[in-house]
Coordinates of C-alpha atoms and ligand atoms in Angstrom, one line a residue:
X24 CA -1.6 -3.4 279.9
X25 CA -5.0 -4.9 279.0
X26 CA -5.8 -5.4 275.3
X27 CA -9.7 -6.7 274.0
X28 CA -9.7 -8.2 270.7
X29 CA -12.9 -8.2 269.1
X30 CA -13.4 -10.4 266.0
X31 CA -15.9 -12.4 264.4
X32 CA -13.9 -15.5 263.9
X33 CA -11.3 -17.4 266.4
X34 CA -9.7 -21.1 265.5
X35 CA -9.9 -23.8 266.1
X36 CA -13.9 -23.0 267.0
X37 CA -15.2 -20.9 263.8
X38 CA -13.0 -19.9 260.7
X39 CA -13.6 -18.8 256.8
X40 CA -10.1 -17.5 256.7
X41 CA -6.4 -16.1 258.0
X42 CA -8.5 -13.6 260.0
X43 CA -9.6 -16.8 262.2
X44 CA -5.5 -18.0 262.9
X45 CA -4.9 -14.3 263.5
X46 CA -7.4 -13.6 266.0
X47 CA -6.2 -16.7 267.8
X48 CA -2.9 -16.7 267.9
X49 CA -2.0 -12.7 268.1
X50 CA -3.7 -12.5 271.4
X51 CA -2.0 -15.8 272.7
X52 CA 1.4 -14.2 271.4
X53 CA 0.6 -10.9 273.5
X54 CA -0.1 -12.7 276.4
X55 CA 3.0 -14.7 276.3
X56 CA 4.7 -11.3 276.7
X57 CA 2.9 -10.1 279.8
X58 CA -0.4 -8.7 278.1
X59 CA -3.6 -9.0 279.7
X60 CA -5.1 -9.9 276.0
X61 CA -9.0 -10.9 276.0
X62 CA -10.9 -11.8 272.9
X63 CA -15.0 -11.0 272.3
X64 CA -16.7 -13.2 269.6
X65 CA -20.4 -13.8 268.3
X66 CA -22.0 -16.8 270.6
X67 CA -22.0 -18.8 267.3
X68 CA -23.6 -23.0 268.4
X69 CA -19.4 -24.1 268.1
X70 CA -18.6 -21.7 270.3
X71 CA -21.4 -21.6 273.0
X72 CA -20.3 -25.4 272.9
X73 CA -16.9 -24.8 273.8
X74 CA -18.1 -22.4 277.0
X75 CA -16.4 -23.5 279.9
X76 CA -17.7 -21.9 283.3
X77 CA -19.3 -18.7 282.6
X78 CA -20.3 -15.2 284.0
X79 CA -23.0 -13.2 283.0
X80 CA -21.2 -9.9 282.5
X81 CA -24.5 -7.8 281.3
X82 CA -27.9 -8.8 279.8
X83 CA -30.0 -7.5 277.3
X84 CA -33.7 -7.7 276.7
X85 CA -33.5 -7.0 272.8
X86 CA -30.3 -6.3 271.0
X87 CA -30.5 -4.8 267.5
X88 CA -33.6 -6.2 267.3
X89 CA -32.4 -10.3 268.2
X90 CA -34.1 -10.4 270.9
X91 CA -32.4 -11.8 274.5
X92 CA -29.0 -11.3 274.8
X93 CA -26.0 -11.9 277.0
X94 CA -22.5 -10.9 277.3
X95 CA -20.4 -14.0 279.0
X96 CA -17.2 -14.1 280.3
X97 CA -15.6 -17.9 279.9
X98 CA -12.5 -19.7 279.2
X99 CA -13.1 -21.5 275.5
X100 CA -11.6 -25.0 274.9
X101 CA -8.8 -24.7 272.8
X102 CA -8.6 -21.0 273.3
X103 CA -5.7 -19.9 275.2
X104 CA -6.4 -16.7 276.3
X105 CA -10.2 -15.9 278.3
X106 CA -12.9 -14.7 276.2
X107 CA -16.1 -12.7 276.2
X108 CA -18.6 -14.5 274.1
X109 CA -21.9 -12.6 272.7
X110 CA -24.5 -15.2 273.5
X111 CA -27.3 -13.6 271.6
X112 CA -29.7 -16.4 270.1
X113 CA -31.5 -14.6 267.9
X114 CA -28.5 -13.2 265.8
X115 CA -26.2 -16.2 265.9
X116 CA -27.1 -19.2 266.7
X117 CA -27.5 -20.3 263.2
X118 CA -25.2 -23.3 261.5
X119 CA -22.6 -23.0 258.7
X120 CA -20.7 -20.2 257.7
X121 CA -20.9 -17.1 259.9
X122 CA -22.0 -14.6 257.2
X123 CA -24.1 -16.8 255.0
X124 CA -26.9 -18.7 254.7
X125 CA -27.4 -22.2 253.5
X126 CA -28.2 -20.7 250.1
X127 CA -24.8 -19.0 250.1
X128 CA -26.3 -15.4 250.0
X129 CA -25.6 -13.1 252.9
X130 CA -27.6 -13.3 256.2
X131 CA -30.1 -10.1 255.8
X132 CA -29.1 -8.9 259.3
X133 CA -25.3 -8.8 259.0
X134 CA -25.7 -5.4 260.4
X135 CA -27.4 -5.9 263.1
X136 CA -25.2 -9.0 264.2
X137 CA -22.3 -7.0 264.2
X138 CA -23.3 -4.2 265.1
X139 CA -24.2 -6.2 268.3
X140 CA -20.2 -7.1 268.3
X141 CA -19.3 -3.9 268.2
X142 CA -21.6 -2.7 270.4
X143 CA -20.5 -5.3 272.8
X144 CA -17.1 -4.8 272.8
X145 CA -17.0 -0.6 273.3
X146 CA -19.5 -1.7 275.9
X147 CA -16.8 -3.8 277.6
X148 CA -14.4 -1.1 277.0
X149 CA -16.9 1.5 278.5
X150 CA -16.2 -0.4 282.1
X151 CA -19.1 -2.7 281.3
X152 CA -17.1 -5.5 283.4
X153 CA -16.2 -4.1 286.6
X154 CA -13.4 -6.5 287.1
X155 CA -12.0 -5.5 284.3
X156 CA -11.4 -2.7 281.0
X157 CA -8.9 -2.6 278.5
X158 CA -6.5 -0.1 277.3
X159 CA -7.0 -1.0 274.2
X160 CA -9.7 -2.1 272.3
X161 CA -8.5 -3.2 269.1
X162 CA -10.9 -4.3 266.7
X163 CA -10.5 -6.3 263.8
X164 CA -11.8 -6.6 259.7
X165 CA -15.4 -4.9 259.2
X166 CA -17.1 -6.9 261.5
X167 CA -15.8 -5.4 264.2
X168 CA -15.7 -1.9 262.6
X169 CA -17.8 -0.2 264.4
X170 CA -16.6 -0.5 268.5
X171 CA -14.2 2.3 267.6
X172 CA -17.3 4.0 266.3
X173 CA -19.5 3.5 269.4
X174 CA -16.4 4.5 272.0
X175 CA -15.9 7.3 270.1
X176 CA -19.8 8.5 270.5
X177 CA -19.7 7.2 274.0
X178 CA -20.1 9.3 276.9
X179 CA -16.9 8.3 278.4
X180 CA -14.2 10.6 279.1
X181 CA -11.5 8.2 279.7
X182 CA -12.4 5.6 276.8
X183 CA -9.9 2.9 275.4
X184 CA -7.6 4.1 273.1
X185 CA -8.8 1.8 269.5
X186 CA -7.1 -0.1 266.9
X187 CA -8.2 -1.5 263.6
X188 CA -6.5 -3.8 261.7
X189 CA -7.5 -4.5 258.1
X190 CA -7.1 -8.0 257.3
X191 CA -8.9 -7.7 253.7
X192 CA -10.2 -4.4 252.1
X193 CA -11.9 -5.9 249.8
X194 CA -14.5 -6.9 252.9
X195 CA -16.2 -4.0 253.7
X196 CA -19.8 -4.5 255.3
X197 CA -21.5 -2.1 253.1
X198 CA -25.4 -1.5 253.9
X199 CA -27.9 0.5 252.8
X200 CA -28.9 4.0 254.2
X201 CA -31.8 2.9 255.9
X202 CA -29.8 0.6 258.0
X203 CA -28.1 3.4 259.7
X204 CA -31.3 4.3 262.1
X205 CA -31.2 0.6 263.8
X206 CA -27.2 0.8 264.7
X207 CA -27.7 3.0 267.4
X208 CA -25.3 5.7 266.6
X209 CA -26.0 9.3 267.2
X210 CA -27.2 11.2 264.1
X211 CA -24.0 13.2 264.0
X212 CA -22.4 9.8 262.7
X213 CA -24.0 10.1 259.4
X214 CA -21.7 11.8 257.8
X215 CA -18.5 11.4 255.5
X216 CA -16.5 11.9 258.7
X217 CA -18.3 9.1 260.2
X218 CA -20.2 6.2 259.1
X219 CA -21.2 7.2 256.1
X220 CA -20.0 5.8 252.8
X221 CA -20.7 6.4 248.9
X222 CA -24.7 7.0 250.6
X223 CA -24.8 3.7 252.7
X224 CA -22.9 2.9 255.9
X225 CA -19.4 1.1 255.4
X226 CA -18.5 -0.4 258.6
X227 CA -14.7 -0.6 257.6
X228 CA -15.2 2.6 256.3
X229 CA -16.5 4.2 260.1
X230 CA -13.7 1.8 261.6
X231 CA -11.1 3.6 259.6
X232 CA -12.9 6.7 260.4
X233 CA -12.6 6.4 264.1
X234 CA -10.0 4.0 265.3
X235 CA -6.6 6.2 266.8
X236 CA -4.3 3.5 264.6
X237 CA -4.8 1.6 261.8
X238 CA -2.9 -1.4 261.1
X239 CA -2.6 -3.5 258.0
X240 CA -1.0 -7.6 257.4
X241 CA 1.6 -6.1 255.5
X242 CA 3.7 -3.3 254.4
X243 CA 3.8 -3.9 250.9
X244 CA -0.3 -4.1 251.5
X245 CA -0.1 -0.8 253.6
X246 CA 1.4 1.0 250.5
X247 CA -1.0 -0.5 248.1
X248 CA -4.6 0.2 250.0
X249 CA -3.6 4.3 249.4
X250 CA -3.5 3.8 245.7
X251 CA -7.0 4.4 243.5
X252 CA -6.3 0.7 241.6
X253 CA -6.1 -1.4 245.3
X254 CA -7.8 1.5 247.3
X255 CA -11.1 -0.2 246.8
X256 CA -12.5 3.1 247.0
X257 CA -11.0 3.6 250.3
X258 CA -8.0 4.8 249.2
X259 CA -8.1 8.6 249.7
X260 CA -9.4 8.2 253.7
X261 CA -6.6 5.8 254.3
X262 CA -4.0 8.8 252.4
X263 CA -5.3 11.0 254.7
X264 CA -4.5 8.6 257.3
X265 CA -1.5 7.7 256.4
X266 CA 0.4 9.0 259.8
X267 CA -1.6 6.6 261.4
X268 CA -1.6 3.4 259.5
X269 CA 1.3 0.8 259.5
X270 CA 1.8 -2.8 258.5
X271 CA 2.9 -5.6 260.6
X272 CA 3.2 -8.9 258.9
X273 CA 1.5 -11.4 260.3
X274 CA 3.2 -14.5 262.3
X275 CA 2.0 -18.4 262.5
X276 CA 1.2 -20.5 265.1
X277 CA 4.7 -22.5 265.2
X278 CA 2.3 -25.4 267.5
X279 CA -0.4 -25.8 265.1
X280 CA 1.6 -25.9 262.1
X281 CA 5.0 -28.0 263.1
X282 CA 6.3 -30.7 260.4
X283 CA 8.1 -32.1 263.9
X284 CA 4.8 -32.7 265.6
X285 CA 1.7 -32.3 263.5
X286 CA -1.0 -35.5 263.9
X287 CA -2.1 -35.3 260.3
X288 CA 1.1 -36.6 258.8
X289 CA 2.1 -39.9 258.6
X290 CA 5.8 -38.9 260.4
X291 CA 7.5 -36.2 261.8
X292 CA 10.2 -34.2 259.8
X293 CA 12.5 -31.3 260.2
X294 CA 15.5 -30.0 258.4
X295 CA 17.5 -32.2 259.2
X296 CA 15.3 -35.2 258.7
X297 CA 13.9 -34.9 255.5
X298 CA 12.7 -38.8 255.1
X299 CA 9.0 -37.9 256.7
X300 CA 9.0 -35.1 253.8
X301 CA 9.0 -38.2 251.3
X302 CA 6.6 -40.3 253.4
X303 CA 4.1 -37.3 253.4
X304 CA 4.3 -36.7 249.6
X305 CA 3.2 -40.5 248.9
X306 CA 0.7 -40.1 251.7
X307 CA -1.3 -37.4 250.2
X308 CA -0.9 -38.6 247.0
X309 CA -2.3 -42.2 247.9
X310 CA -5.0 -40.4 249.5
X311 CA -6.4 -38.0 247.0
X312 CA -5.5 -40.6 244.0
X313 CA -2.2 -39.0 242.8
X314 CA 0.0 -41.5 240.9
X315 CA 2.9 -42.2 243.8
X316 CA 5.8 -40.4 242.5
X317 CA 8.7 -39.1 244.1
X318 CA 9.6 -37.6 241.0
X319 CA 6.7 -35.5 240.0
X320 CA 7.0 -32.1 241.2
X321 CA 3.5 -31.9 243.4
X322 CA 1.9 -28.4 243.4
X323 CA -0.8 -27.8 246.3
X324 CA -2.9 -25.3 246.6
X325 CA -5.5 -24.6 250.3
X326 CA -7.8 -21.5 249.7
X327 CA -10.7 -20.1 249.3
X328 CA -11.6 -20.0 245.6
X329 CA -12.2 -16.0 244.7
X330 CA -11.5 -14.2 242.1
X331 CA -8.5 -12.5 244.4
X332 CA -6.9 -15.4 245.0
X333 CA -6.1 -15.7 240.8
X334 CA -7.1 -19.5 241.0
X335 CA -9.4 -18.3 237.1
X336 CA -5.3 -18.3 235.8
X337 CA -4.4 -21.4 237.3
X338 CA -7.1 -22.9 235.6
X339 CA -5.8 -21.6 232.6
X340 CA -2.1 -23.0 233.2
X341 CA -3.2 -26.5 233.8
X342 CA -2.5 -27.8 230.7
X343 CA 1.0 -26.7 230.7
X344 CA 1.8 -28.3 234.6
X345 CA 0.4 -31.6 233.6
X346 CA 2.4 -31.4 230.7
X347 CA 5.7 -30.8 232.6
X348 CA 4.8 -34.1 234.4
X349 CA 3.5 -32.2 237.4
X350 CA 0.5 -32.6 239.9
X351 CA -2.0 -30.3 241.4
X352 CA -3.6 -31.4 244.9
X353 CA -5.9 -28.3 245.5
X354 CA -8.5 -28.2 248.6
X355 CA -10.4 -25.0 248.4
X356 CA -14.4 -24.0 248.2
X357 CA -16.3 -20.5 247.2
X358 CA -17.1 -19.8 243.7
X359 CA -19.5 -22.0 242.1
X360 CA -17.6 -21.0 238.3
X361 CA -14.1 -22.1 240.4
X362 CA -15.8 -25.1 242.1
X363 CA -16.7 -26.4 238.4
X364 CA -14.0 -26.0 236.4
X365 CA -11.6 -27.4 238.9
X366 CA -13.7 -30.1 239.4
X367 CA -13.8 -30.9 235.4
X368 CA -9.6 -30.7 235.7
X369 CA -10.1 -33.5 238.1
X370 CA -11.6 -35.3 235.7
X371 CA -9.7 -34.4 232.8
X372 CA -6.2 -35.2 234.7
X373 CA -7.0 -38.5 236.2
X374 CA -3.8 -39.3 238.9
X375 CA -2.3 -35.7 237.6
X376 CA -5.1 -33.2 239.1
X377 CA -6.9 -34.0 242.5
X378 CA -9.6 -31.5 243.8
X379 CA -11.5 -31.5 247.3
X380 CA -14.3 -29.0 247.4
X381 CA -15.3 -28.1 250.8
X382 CA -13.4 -27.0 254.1
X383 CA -10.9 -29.7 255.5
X384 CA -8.1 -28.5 258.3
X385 CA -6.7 -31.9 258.8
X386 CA -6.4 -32.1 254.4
X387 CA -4.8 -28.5 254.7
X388 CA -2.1 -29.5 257.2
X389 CA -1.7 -32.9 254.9
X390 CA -1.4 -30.5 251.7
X391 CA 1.1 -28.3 253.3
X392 CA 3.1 -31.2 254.2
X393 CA 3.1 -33.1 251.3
X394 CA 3.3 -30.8 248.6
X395 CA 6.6 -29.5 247.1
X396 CA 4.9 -26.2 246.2
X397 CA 2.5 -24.5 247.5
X398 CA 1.3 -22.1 244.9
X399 CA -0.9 -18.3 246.3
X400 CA -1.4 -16.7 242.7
X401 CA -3.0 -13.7 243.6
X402 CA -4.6 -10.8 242.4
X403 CA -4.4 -8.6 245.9
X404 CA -2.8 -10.8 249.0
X405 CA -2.5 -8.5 252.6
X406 CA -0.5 -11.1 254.0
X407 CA -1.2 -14.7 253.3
X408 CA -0.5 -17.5 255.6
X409 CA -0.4 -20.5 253.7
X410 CA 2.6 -19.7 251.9
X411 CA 4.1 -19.2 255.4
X412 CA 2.9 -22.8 256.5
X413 CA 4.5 -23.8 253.3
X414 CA 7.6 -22.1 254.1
X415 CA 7.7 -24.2 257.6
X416 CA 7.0 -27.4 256.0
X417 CA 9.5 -27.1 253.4
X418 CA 7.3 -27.0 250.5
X419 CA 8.3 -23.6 248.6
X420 CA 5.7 -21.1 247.4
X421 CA 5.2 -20.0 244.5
X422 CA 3.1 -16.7 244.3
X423 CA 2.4 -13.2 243.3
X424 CA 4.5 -10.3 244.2
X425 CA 1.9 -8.9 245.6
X426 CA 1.1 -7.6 249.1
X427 CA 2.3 -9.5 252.4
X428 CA 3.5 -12.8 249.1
X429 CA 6.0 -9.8 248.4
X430 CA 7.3 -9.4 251.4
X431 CA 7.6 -12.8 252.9
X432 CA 8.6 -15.0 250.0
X433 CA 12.5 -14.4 248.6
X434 CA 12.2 -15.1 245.0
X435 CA 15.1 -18.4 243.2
X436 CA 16.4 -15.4 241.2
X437 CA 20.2 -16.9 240.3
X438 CA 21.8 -14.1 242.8
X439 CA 19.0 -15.3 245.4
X440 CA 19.8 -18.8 245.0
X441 CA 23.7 -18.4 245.1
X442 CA 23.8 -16.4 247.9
X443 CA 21.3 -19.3 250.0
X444 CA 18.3 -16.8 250.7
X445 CA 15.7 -17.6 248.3
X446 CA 12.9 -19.4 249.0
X447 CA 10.3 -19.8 246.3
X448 CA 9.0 -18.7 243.2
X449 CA 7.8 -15.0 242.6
X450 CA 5.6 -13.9 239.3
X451 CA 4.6 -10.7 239.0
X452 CA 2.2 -10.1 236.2
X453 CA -1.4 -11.5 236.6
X454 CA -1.5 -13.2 233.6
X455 CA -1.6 -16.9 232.4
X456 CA 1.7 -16.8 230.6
X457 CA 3.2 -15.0 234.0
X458 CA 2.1 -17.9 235.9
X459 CA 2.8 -20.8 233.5
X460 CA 6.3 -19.3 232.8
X461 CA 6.9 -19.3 237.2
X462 CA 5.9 -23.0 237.5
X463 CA 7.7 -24.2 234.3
X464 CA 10.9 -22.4 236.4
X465 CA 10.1 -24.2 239.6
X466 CA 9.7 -27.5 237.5
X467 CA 13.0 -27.2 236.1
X468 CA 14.5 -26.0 239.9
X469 CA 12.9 -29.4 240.9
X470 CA 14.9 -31.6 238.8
X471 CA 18.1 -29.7 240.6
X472 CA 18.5 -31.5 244.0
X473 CA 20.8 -29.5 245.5
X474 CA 19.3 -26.7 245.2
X475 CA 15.9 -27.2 245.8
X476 CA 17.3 -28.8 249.4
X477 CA 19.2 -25.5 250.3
X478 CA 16.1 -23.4 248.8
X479 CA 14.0 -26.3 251.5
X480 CA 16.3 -24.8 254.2
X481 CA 16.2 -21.6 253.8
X482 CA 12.3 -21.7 253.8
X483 CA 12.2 -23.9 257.0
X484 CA 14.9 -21.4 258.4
X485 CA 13.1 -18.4 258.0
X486 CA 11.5 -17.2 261.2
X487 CA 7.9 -16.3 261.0
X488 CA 6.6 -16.9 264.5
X489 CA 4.4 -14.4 266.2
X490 CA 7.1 -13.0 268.3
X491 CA 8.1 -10.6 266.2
X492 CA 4.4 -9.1 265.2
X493 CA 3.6 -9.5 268.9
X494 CA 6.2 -6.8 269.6
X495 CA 5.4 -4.4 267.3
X496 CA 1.9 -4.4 267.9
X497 CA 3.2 -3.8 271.6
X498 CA 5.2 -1.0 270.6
X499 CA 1.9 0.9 269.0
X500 CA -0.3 0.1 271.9
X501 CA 2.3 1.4 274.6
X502 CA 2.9 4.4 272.3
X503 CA -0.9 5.0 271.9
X504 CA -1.2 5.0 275.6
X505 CA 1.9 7.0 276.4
X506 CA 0.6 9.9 273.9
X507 CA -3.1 9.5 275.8
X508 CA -1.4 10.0 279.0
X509 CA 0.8 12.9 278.3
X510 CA -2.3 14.8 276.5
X511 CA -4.5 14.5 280.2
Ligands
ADP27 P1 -7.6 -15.7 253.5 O1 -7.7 -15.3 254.9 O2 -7.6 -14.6 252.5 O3 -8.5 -16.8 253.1 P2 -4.9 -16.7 254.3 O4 -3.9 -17.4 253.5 O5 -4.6 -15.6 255.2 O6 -6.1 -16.3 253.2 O7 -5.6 -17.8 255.3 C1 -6.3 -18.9 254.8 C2 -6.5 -19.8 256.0 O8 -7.6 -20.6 255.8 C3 -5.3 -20.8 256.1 O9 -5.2 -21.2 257.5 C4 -5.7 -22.0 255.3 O10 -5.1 -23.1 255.7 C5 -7.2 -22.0 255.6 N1 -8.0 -22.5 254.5 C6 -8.4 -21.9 253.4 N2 -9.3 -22.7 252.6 C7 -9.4 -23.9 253.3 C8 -10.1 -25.1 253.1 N3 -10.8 -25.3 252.0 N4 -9.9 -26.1 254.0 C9 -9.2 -25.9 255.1 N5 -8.5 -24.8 255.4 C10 -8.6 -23.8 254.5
GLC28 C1 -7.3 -11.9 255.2 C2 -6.4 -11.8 254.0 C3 -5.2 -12.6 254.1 C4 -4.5 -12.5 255.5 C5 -5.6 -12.8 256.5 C6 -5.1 -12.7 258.0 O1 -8.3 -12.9 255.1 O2 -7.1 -12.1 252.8 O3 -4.2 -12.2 253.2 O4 -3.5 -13.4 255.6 O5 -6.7 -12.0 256.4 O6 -4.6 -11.5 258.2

């Protein structure tokens, strides 16, 4: 079975978020159980750098209006799996963040850039390499939102069967009307059953339209998306959907994020050598100024700082977590309001409150590690992976009930810790006093050795690998293709 990924971000070479881990290691996963899995992402200046060998698969004189384009086929360093890369000057090779300018504001011509992705990839799936076409073209987040659009209005009888999978819903690649002339779609696509969206295009919106399957992070997130509060207006397509939309929590990559083997801490440590735990903890307290102590229950926190991720109420709860003798170590950028205030907690909580702005992958591994709580407090959450990093490295979360945080995180109710399954620290209002109450608990579980080192090993215990995900996801695509076959 051949699979194409298509996705507008792919660690270790160019990643905002989860969606970068996931397009990485999903693929790898697949392939590791036979699947011919292929990725396709924008020829952005990291990744042309990382282009090993390459083939010129088609060219272009002018796409969407960038001017020269080609599609390459390559291995990428780093990426295990090979990988078609969009090498189209004029629409990416620009520095920084993929979506944004320098002055933080989007780029003007997100359309046409992924458009061009899109484009690309049903292109591929068309039989645009001869040597070879996927099953499956499964397409990820709004970026990608349109492929299923394009195979869909393609001429080809025997097209790829398509997937989308919504990482975030509240991403939707929302244009204006005018921009629907310049995608290249037919004018039948215009239309509520088709690209059309509250009178502009929504590129999740056509994704959702078109793909065969949906797929969602979580299943707690799957149920949430068809209600009007978390629909984000997207809510009644994806009820009328509904037989074809699932969730499938996402896995982590058990090589990149390993307490046994991972560079950026000072020594290894596993369950049952917890010393490099305590080595850690003083390390990343030395180095973002942290008074060194063992003691202090250390909170850390690695995200991007959005209203979603309810960062605006830890802010709020400050107060009350330096007052419990606690610590925050909190790496994170986005929000220029977030960026500020955490910055003045920094200052205000000399040795209690340390705050990097910016994006740092060797700090996140460091936080991870070193922390004894990871804290996710948010608003809407479709899967979350730090808090399953956390889990790995022993540090327990503490988070929302919300979304894929529901589902993956066992709360220290008393029965929960009895019994030896819980594994964090679960809140489930949005609200300051909901959030302070949850770490004032976790403080107080702190001080309780033994059982914040069986809560430790029931978190490292808990099996989040891809292997799992990797099957499901196997299961839809053979059951997608089985159903295609039996209606020819
Ligand atoms: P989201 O995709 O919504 O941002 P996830 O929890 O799924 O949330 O994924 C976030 C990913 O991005 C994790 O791998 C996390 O370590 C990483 N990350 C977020 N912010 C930073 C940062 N400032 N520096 C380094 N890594 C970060
Ligand atoms: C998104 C979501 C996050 C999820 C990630 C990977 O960015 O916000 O919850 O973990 O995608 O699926």
């Amino acid at each position: 079975m051949r699979v194409l990924h298509a996705a507008s971000e792919l660690y270790p070479l160019v990643k905002t978020g989860g969606l970068a881990d996931v397009a990485a290691a999903l693929p790898a996963a697949l392939a590791g159980n036979g699947i011919d899995a292929r990725v396709i992402l924008p020829g952005y200046p990291p990744v042309m750098a990382a282009l090993g060998e390459a083939e010129t698969i088609f060219a272009d004189a002018n796409l969407f209006g960038g001017g020269r384009a080609r599609l390459l086929r390559s291995r990428l360093d780093g990426v295990p799996v090979p990988a078609y890369v969009l090498d189209a000057p004029g629409h990416f090779d620009r520095p920084g963040n993929p979506y944004l300018r320098p002055d933080g504001k989007d780029w003007p011509d997100n359309h046409l850039r992924f458009a061009a992705l899109g484009w690309a990839a049903a292109r591929i799936g068309g039989g645009g390499d001869r040597d070879w076409r996927p099953d499956i073209v499964h397409a990820h987040d709004w970026q990608a939102g349109l492929a299923p659009a394009y195979l869909t209005h393609g001429e080809d009888e025997r097209r790829p069967r398509t997937v989308l999978t919504i990482h975030n819903l509240a991403y939707q690649g929302r244009f204006p009307p005018e921009s629907f002339a310049a995608l290249g779609l037919p004018s039948s696509a215009w239309s509520v059953e088709g690209v059309e969206f509250y009178g502009g295009v929504g590129f999740l919106k056509a994704g959702l339209w078109y793909a065969d399957r949906i797929t969602t992070v979580s299943r707690t997130y799957a149920k949430e998306i068809q209600t009007p509060e978390q629909g984000c207006g997207l809510d009644g397509l994806l009820r009328g959907r509904a037989g074809d939309l699932v969730g499938i929590v996402n896995g982590i990559d058990l090589d990149v994020w390993n307490p046994g083997a991972d560079p950026a801490l000072p020594e290894p440590f596993g369950i049952d050598h917890m010393s490099g735990k305590a080595a850690a903890k003083a390390d990343l307290q030395r180095r973002m100024g942290l008074r060194v102590d063992q003691d202090a229950p250390l909170f850390g926190v690695i995200s991007r700082l959005t209203w979603h991720k309810g960062l605006d109420l830890l802010l709020d709860a400050l107060p009350g977590l330096v007052g419990q003798g606690a610590q925050l170590a909190l790496l994170g950028s986005g929000d220029a309001e977030l960026e500020t205030g955490f910055a003045e907690a920094a200052r205000a909580y000399p040795g209690k409150v340390a705050v990097r702005i910016g994006y740092d992958e060797i700090l996140a591994h460091r936080i991870e590690g070193g922390s004894d709580i990871i804290m996710v407090p948010s608003r809407a959450e479709p899967c979350g992976l730090t808090q399953l990093y956390a889990l790995r490295y022993g540090s327990l979360p503490l988070v929302r009930g919300v979304g894929g945080l529901a589902d993956t995180i066992v709360n220290a109710e008393p029965e929960n810790v009895a019994a030896g399954t819980a594994t964090g620290f679960v809140f489930r209002e949005a609200t300051v006093e909901g959030l302070a109450g949850t770490i004032a608990w976790a403080c107080a579980l702190h001080r309780d050795h033994d059982v914040w080192q069986s809560m430790q090993r029931a978190a490292m215990e808990a099996d989040f690998g891809w292997a799992k995900a990797a099957r499901e996801y196997e299961a839809l695509y053979r059951d997608l293709i089985g159903r295609d076959l039996m209606e020819r």
